[in-house]
Amino acid sequence: MEDVEGAVSLYRWLVDEPDLRGQAGVSLEAEPSEPGQMGGGLELVNVVLSNSIALGSLVTAVATWRGSRARPPQIRLERDGVVVTLQDGSPEAVEQILRVWSEGERGQGDEGGAPQPGEAACGRPESGGAAGGVDGFGGVGAAG
């Protein structure tokens, strides 16, 4: 239930964010349920950006939302298959996330697989303990 409320809260925060208006399409998605279980919870906020400049605004907005919570959850962000975990809303953490995504974009090469600027990013509030990391950045990989 906490995940559902967190996802809805994050969705509303992003929809109301002035720096993202006209730059982002924001939607809520249900996580697929396991076979034999009733429906999955609404845990995913999907954001499609119109340009790469909006990416910084998105990460900053998510970090600000996280800091507004009584118990700030870890946030899993994914762009073009590169996954990071936001554990801290500091400017350094935001810069580090953008740097990792930028490096991943440069590492794609010219083999036709280069991502479109700001093509996709998603945030999922995650409960549980910190996964560790430097300066609030949990590293690349799925958060547990």
Coordinates of N, CA, C and O in Angstrom, one line a residue:
M1 N 0.8 -1.2 0.0 CA 0.0 0.0 0.0 C 0.9 1.3 0.0 O 0.6 2.2 -0.7
E2 N 2.0 1.2 0.8 CA 2.9 2.4 0.8 C 3.5 2.7 -0.5 O 3.6 3.8 -0.9
D3 N 3.8 1.6 -1.3 CA 4.3 1.8 -2.7 C 3.3 2.4 -3.6 O 3.7 3.3 -4.4
V4 N 2.1 2.1 -3.5 CA 1.0 2.6 -4.3 C 0.9 4.1 -4.0 O 0.9 5.0 -4.9
E5 N 0.8 4.4 -2.7 CA 0.7 5.8 -2.3 C 1.9 6.7 -2.7 O 1.8 7.8 -3.2
G6 N 3.1 6.1 -2.6 CA 4.3 6.7 -3.0 C 4.3 7.0 -4.5 O 4.7 8.1 -5.0
A7 N 3.9 6.0 -5.3 CA 3.8 6.2 -6.8 C 2.9 7.3 -7.2 O 3.1 8.1 -8.1
V8 N 1.7 7.3 -6.6 CA 0.7 8.3 -6.9 C 1.2 9.7 -6.5 O 1.0 10.6 -7.2
S9 N 1.8 9.8 -5.3 CA 2.4 11.0 -4.9 C 3.4 11.5 -5.8 O 3.5 12.7 -6.2
L10 N 4.4 10.7 -6.3 CA 5.4 11.0 -7.2 C 4.8 11.5 -8.5 O 5.2 12.5 -9.1
Y11 N 3.8 10.7 -9.0 CA 3.1 11.1 -10.2 C 2.6 12.5 -10.2 O 2.8 13.3 -11.1
R12 N 1.8 12.8 -9.1 CA 1.2 14.1 -9.0 C 2.3 15.2 -8.9 O 2.1 16.3 -9.4
W13 N 3.4 14.9 -8.2 CA 4.5 15.9 -8.0 C 5.1 16.2 -9.4 O 5.3 17.4 -9.7
L14 N 5.3 15.2 -10.2 CA 5.9 15.4 -11.5 C 4.9 16.1 -12.5 O 5.3 17.0 -13.3
V15 N 3.6 15.8 -12.4 CA 2.7 16.4 -13.3 C 2.6 17.9 -12.9 O 2.4 18.7 -13.8
D16 N 2.7 18.2 -11.6 CA 2.6 19.6 -11.2 C 3.9 20.4 -11.3 O 3.9 21.6 -11.1
E17 N 5.0 19.7 -11.7 CA 6.3 20.4 -11.8 C 6.4 21.3 -13.0 O 6.3 20.9 -14.1
P18 N 6.5 22.6 -12.7 CA 6.5 23.6 -13.8 C 7.6 23.4 -14.8 O 7.4 23.6 -16.0
D19 N 8.8 22.9 -14.4 CA 9.9 22.7 -15.3 C 9.7 21.6 -16.3 O 10.4 21.4 -17.3
L20 N 8.8 20.7 -16.0 CA 8.5 19.5 -16.8 C 7.3 19.7 -17.7 O 7.1 19.0 -18.6
R21 N 6.5 20.8 -17.4 CA 5.3 21.0 -18.2 C 5.6 21.2 -19.7 O 6.5 22.0 -20.0
G22 N 5.0 20.5 -20.6 CA 5.2 20.6 -22.0 C 6.5 19.8 -22.4 O 6.8 19.8 -23.6
Q23 N 7.3 19.3 -21.5 CA 8.5 18.6 -21.8 C 8.4 17.1 -21.5 O 9.4 16.4 -21.8
A24 N 7.4 16.7 -20.7 CA 7.3 15.3 -20.3 C 5.9 14.8 -20.3 O 5.0 15.5 -20.0
G25 N 5.8 13.5 -20.8 CA 4.6 12.8 -20.6 C 4.7 11.9 -19.4 O 5.7 11.1 -19.3
V26 N 3.8 12.0 -18.5 CA 3.9 11.2 -17.2 C 2.7 10.3 -17.1 O 1.6 10.7 -17.3
S27 N 3.0 9.0 -16.8 CA 1.9 8.1 -16.6 C 2.2 7.1 -15.5 O 3.3 6.9 -15.1
L28 N 1.1 6.5 -14.9 CA 1.2 5.5 -13.9 C 1.1 4.1 -14.5 O 0.3 4.0 -15.4
E29 N 1.8 3.2 -14.1 CA 1.7 1.8 -14.6 C 1.7 0.8 -13.4 O 2.4 1.0 -12.4
A30 N 1.0 -0.3 -13.6 CA 1.0 -1.4 -12.6 C 2.2 -2.3 -12.9 O 2.4 -2.6 -14.1
E31 N 2.8 -2.7 -11.9 CA 3.8 -3.8 -12.0 C 3.1 -5.1 -12.3 O 2.2 -5.4 -11.7
P32 N 3.6 -5.9 -13.2 CA 3.0 -7.1 -13.5 C 3.0 -8.0 -12.3 O 3.9 -8.1 -11.5
S33 N 1.9 -8.8 -12.2 CA 1.8 -9.7 -11.0 C 2.4 -11.0 -11.4 O 2.5 -11.4 -12.6
E34 N 2.7 -11.8 -10.4 CA 3.2 -13.1 -10.6 C 2.1 -14.0 -10.9 O 0.9 -13.8 -10.4
P35 N 2.3 -15.1 -11.6 CA 1.2 -16.1 -11.9 C 0.6 -16.6 -10.6 O 1.3 -16.9 -9.7
G36 N -0.7 -16.6 -10.6 CA -1.4 -17.2 -9.4 C -1.7 -16.1 -8.4 O -2.3 -16.4 -7.4
Q37 N -1.2 -14.9 -8.6 CA -1.5 -13.8 -7.6 C -2.5 -12.8 -8.2 O -2.6 -12.7 -9.4
M38 N -3.2 -12.1 -7.3 CA -4.1 -11.1 -7.8 C -3.3 -10.0 -8.4 O -2.0 -10.0 -8.3
G39 N -3.9 -9.0 -9.1 CA -3.2 -8.0 -9.8 C -2.0 -7.3 -9.0 O -2.0 -7.3 -7.8
G40 N -1.1 -6.8 -9.8 CA 0.1 -6.2 -9.2 C -0.2 -4.8 -8.7 O -1.3 -4.2 -9.0
G41 N 0.6 -4.3 -7.9 CA 0.4 -2.9 -7.3 C 0.8 -1.9 -8.3 O 1.6 -2.1 -9.2
L42 N 0.2 -0.7 -8.1 CA 0.6 0.5 -9.0 C 1.9 1.0 -8.4 O 1.8 1.7 -7.4
E43 N 3.0 0.7 -9.0 CA 4.3 1.1 -8.4 C 5.2 1.8 -9.4 O 6.3 2.2 -9.0
L44 N 4.8 2.0 -10.6 CA 5.8 2.6 -11.6 C 5.2 3.9 -12.1 O 4.1 4.0 -12.5
V45 N 6.1 4.9 -12.1 CA 5.8 6.2 -12.8 C 6.7 6.2 -14.0 O 7.9 6.2 -13.9
N46 N 6.0 6.3 -15.2 CA 6.8 6.3 -16.4 C 6.8 7.7 -16.9 O 5.8 8.4 -17.0
V47 N 8.0 8.2 -17.4 CA 8.1 9.5 -17.9 C 8.8 9.5 -19.2 O 9.9 8.9 -19.3
V48 N 8.2 10.1 -20.2 CA 8.9 10.2 -21.6 C 9.1 11.7 -21.8 O 8.2 12.5 -21.7
L49 N 10.4 12.0 -22.0 CA 10.8 13.4 -22.2 C 10.9 13.8 -23.6 O 11.3 13.0 -24.5
S50 N 10.7 15.1 -23.9 CA 10.7 15.5 -25.2 C 12.2 15.9 -25.6 O 12.5 16.1 -26.8
N51 N 13.0 16.2 -24.7 CA 14.4 16.5 -25.0 C 15.3 16.2 -23.8 O 14.9 16.0 -22.7
S52 N 16.6 16.2 -24.1 CA 17.6 15.8 -23.0 C 17.7 16.8 -22.0 O 18.2 16.5 -20.9
I53 N 17.4 18.1 -22.3 CA 17.6 19.1 -21.3 C 16.6 18.9 -20.1 O 16.9 19.1 -18.9
A54 N 15.4 18.3 -20.4 CA 14.4 18.1 -19.4 C 14.8 17.0 -18.5 O 14.3 16.8 -17.4
L55 N 15.8 16.2 -18.8 CA 16.3 15.1 -18.0 C 16.8 15.6 -16.6 O 16.5 15.0 -15.6
G56 N 17.6 16.7 -16.7 CA 18.1 17.3 -15.4 C 16.9 17.8 -14.5 O 16.9 17.6 -13.3
S57 N 15.9 18.3 -15.2 CA 14.7 18.8 -14.4 C 14.0 17.6 -13.8 O 13.5 17.7 -12.7
L58 N 13.9 16.5 -14.5 CA 13.2 15.3 -14.0 C 14.0 14.8 -12.8 O 13.3 14.6 -11.8
V59 N 15.3 14.6 -12.9 CA 16.0 14.0 -11.8 C 16.0 15.0 -10.6 O 15.8 14.5 -9.4
T60 N 16.1 16.3 -10.8 CA 16.0 17.2 -9.7 C 14.6 17.2 -9.1 O 14.5 17.2 -7.8
A61 N 13.5 17.1 -9.9 CA 12.2 17.0 -9.3 C 12.0 15.8 -8.5 O 11.3 15.8 -7.4
V62 N 12.5 14.6 -9.0 CA 12.4 13.4 -8.2 C 13.1 13.5 -6.9 O 12.6 13.1 -5.8
A63 N 14.3 14.1 -6.9 CA 15.1 14.2 -5.7 C 14.4 15.1 -4.7 O 14.4 14.9 -3.5
T64 N 13.8 16.2 -5.2 CA 13.1 17.1 -4.3 C 11.9 16.4 -3.7 O 11.6 16.6 -2.5
W65 N 11.1 15.7 -4.6 CA 10.0 14.9 -4.0 C 10.4 14.0 -2.9 O 9.8 13.9 -1.9
R66 N 11.5 13.3 -3.2 CA 12.0 12.3 -2.2 C 12.3 13.0 -0.9 O 12.0 12.5 0.2
G67 N 12.9 14.2 -1.0 CA 13.3 14.9 0.2 C 12.1 15.4 1.0 O 12.2 15.8 2.2
S68 N 10.9 15.5 0.3 CA 9.7 16.0 1.0 C 9.0 15.0 1.8 O 8.0 15.3 2.5
R69 N 9.4 13.7 1.6 CA 8.7 12.6 2.3 C 9.2 12.4 3.7 O 10.4 12.6 4.0
A70 N 8.3 12.1 4.6 CA 8.7 11.8 6.0 C 9.7 10.7 6.1 O 10.7 10.8 6.9
R71 N 9.5 9.6 5.4 CA 10.5 8.5 5.3 C 10.9 8.4 3.8 O 10.3 7.7 3.0
P72 N 11.9 9.1 3.4 CA 12.3 9.2 2.0 C 12.7 7.8 1.4 O 13.6 7.1 2.0
P73 N 11.9 7.3 0.4 CA 12.3 6.0 -0.1 C 13.4 6.1 -1.1 O 13.8 7.2 -1.6
Q74 N 14.1 5.0 -1.3 CA 15.0 4.9 -2.4 C 14.2 5.0 -3.7 O 13.1 4.5 -3.8
I75 N 14.8 5.6 -4.7 CA 14.1 5.7 -6.0 C 15.0 5.0 -7.1 O 16.1 5.3 -7.2
R76 N 14.4 4.1 -7.8 CA 15.1 3.4 -8.9 C 14.7 4.2 -10.2 O 13.5 4.4 -10.5
L77 N 15.7 4.7 -10.9 CA 15.6 5.4 -12.1 C 16.2 4.6 -13.2 O 17.3 4.1 -13.1
E78 N 15.6 4.5 -14.4 CA 16.2 3.8 -15.5 C 16.1 4.6 -16.8 O 15.0 5.2 -17.0
R79 N 17.2 4.7 -17.5 CA 17.2 5.3 -18.8 C 17.9 4.5 -19.8 O 19.1 4.2 -19.6
D80 N 17.3 4.0 -20.8 CA 17.9 3.2 -21.9 C 18.7 2.0 -21.3 O 19.8 1.7 -21.7
G81 N 18.1 1.4 -20.3 CA 18.7 0.2 -19.7 C 19.7 0.5 -18.6 O 20.1 -0.5 -18.0
V82 N 20.1 1.7 -18.4 CA 21.0 2.0 -17.3 C 20.2 2.4 -16.1 O 19.4 3.4 -16.1
V83 N 20.4 1.6 -15.0 CA 19.6 1.8 -13.8 C 20.4 2.4 -12.7 O 21.6 1.9 -12.5
V84 N 19.9 3.4 -12.0 CA 20.5 4.0 -10.9 C 19.5 4.1 -9.7 O 18.3 4.0 -10.0
T85 N 20.1 4.2 -8.5 CA 19.2 4.3 -7.4 C 19.5 5.6 -6.7 O 20.6 5.9 -6.3
L86 N 18.5 6.4 -6.5 CA 18.6 7.7 -5.8 C 18.3 7.5 -4.4 O 17.2 7.1 -4.0
Q87 N 19.3 7.7 -3.5 CA 19.1 7.5 -2.1 C 19.3 8.9 -1.4 O 19.1 8.9 -0.2
D88 N 19.6 9.9 -2.1 CA 19.9 11.2 -1.5 C 19.5 12.3 -2.6 O 19.7 12.1 -3.8
G89 N 19.0 13.4 -2.1 CA 18.5 14.4 -3.0 C 19.5 15.5 -3.2 O 19.2 16.6 -3.7
S90 N 20.8 15.3 -2.9 CA 21.8 16.3 -3.0 C 22.1 16.7 -4.4 O 21.9 15.8 -5.3
P91 N 22.5 17.9 -4.7 CA 22.9 18.3 -6.0 C 24.0 17.3 -6.6 O 24.1 17.0 -7.8
E92 N 24.9 16.9 -5.7 CA 26.0 16.0 -6.1 C 25.4 14.6 -6.6 O 25.9 14.1 -7.6
A93 N 24.4 14.1 -5.9 CA 23.8 12.9 -6.4 C 23.1 13.0 -7.7 O 23.2 12.2 -8.6
V94 N 22.4 14.2 -7.9 CA 21.8 14.4 -9.2 C 22.8 14.5 -10.3 O 22.7 13.9 -11.4
E95 N 23.9 15.3 -10.1 CA 25.0 15.4 -11.1 C 25.6 14.0 -11.4 O 25.9 13.7 -12.5
Q96 N 25.7 13.2 -10.4 CA 26.4 11.9 -10.6 C 25.4 11.0 -11.5 O 25.9 10.3 -12.3
I97 N 24.2 11.1 -11.2 CA 23.2 10.3 -12.0 C 23.3 10.7 -13.5 O 23.4 9.9 -14.4
L98 N 23.2 12.0 -13.7 CA 23.3 12.6 -15.0 C 24.6 12.2 -15.7 O 24.6 11.9 -16.9
R99 N 25.7 12.2 -15.0 CA 27.0 11.9 -15.5 C 27.0 10.4 -15.9 O 27.5 10.0 -17.0
V100 N 26.5 9.5 -15.1 CA 26.4 8.0 -15.4 C 25.6 7.8 -16.7 O 26.0 7.1 -17.6
W101 N 24.5 8.5 -16.8 CA 23.6 8.3 -18.0 C 24.3 8.9 -19.2 O 24.2 8.3 -20.3
S102 N 25.0 10.0 -19.0 CA 25.7 10.6 -20.1 C 26.8 9.7 -20.6 O 27.0 9.5 -21.8
E103 N 27.6 9.1 -19.7 CA 28.6 8.1 -20.1 C 28.0 6.9 -20.8 O 28.6 6.4 -21.7
G104 N 26.9 6.4 -20.3 CA 26.2 5.3 -20.9 C 25.8 5.6 -22.4 O 25.9 4.8 -23.3
E105 N 25.4 6.9 -22.6 CA 25.0 7.3 -23.9 C 26.2 7.3 -24.8 O 26.1 6.9 -26.0
R106 N 27.3 7.8 -24.3 CA 28.5 7.9 -25.2 C 29.1 6.5 -25.5 O 29.6 6.3 -26.5
G107 N 28.8 5.6 -24.5 CA 29.3 4.2 -24.7 C 28.5 3.4 -25.7 O 29.0 2.3 -26.1
Q108 N 27.4 3.9 -26.2 CA 26.6 3.2 -27.1 C 27.2 3.1 -28.5 O 26.9 2.2 -29.3
G109 N 28.1 4.1 -28.8 CA 28.7 4.1 -30.1 C 27.8 4.4 -31.2 O 26.6 4.9 -31.0
D110 N 28.2 4.2 -32.5 CA 27.4 4.6 -33.6 C 26.8 3.3 -34.3 O 26.6 3.3 -35.5
E111 N 26.5 2.3 -33.5 CA 26.0 1.1 -34.1 C 24.5 1.1 -34.3 O 23.8 0.1 -34.3
G112 N 23.9 2.3 -34.3 CA 22.4 2.4 -34.5 C 21.6 2.2 -33.2 O 20.4 2.3 -33.2
G113 N 22.3 1.9 -32.1 CA 21.6 1.7 -30.8 C 21.7 2.9 -29.9 O 21.3 2.8 -28.8
A114 N 22.2 4.0 -30.4 CA 22.3 5.2 -29.6 C 20.9 5.7 -29.1 O 20.0 5.7 -29.9
P115 N 20.8 6.0 -27.9 CA 19.4 6.4 -27.4 C 19.1 7.8 -27.9 O 19.9 8.6 -28.2
Q116 N 17.8 8.0 -28.0 CA 17.3 9.3 -28.3 C 17.4 10.2 -27.1 O 17.2 9.7 -25.9
P117 N 17.7 11.5 -27.2 CA 17.8 12.3 -26.0 C 16.6 12.3 -25.1 O 15.5 12.5 -25.6
G118 N 16.8 11.9 -23.9 CA 15.7 11.9 -22.9 C 14.6 11.0 -23.2 O 13.5 11.2 -22.8
E119 N 14.9 9.9 -24.0 CA 13.8 9.1 -24.5 C 12.9 8.5 -23.4 O 11.7 8.5 -23.5
A120 N 13.5 8.0 -22.3 CA 12.6 7.4 -21.3 C 13.3 7.4 -20.0 O 14.6 7.2 -19.9
A121 N 12.6 7.6 -18.9 CA 13.1 7.5 -17.6 C 11.9 7.1 -16.7 O 10.8 7.5 -17.0
C122 N 12.1 6.3 -15.7 CA 11.0 6.0 -14.8 C 11.5 6.0 -13.4 O 12.7 5.8 -13.1
G123 N 10.6 6.2 -12.5 CA 10.9 6.2 -11.1 C 10.0 5.2 -10.3 O 8.8 5.2 -10.6
R124 N 10.5 4.5 -9.4 CA 9.7 3.6 -8.6 C 10.1 3.8 -7.2 O 11.2 3.5 -6.8
P125 N 9.2 4.3 -6.3 CA 9.6 4.3 -4.9 C 9.8 2.9 -4.4 O 9.0 2.0 -4.7
E126 N 10.9 2.8 -3.6 CA 11.2 1.4 -3.1 C 11.3 1.5 -1.6 O 12.0 2.4 -1.1
S127 N 10.7 0.6 -0.9 CA 10.9 0.5 0.5 C 12.0 -0.3 0.9 O 12.5 -1.0 0.0
G128 N 12.5 -0.3 2.1 CA 13.6 -1.1 2.5 C 14.8 -0.3 2.8 O 14.8 0.9 2.7
G129 N 15.9 -1.0 3.2 CA 17.1 -0.3 3.7 C 17.9 0.2 2.5 O 17.7 -0.1 1.3
A130 N 18.9 1.0 2.8 CA 19.8 1.6 1.8 C 20.6 0.5 1.3 O 21.1 -0.4 2.0
A131 N 20.9 0.6 0.0 CA 21.8 -0.4 -0.7 C 23.2 0.0 -0.6 O 24.1 -0.6 -1.2
G132 N 23.5 1.1 0.0 CA 24.9 1.6 0.0 C 25.2 2.4 -1.2 O 24.5 2.5 -2.1
G133 N 26.4 3.0 -1.2 CA 26.8 3.8 -2.3 C 27.6 5.0 -1.9 O 27.8 5.2 -0.7
V134 N 27.9 5.8 -2.8 CA 28.7 7.0 -2.6 C 27.9 8.2 -2.8 O 27.3 8.4 -3.8
D135 N 27.9 9.2 -1.9 CA 27.2 10.4 -2.0 C 25.7 10.2 -2.4 O 25.2 10.9 -3.3
G136 N 25.1 9.2 -1.9 CA 23.7 9.0 -2.1 C 23.4 8.3 -3.4 O 22.2 8.2 -3.8
F137 N 24.4 7.9 -4.2 CA 24.2 7.2 -5.4 C 24.4 5.7 -5.2 O 25.5 5.3 -4.8
G138 N 23.4 4.9 -5.5 CA 23.5 3.5 -5.2 C 24.2 2.7 -6.2 O 24.5 1.5 -6.0
G139 N 24.5 3.3 -7.3 CA 25.3 2.6 -8.4 C 24.4 2.1 -9.5 O 23.2 2.3 -9.5
V140 N 24.9 1.4 -10.4 CA 24.2 0.8 -11.5 C 23.7 -0.5 -11.2 O 24.5 -1.4 -10.7
G141 N 22.5 -0.8 -11.4 CA 21.9 -2.1 -11.1 C 20.6 -2.0 -10.5 O 20.2 -0.9 -10.1
A142 N 19.8 -3.0 -10.4 CA 18.5 -3.0 -9.8 C 18.6 -2.8 -8.3 O 19.4 -3.4 -7.6
A143 N 17.8 -1.9 -7.7 CA 17.8 -1.7 -6.3 C 16.9 -2.8 -5.7 O 15.9 -3.2 -6.2
G144 N 17.3 -3.3 -4.5 CA 16.5 -4.4 -3.9 C 15.7 -4.0 -2.9 O 15.1 -3.5 -2.2

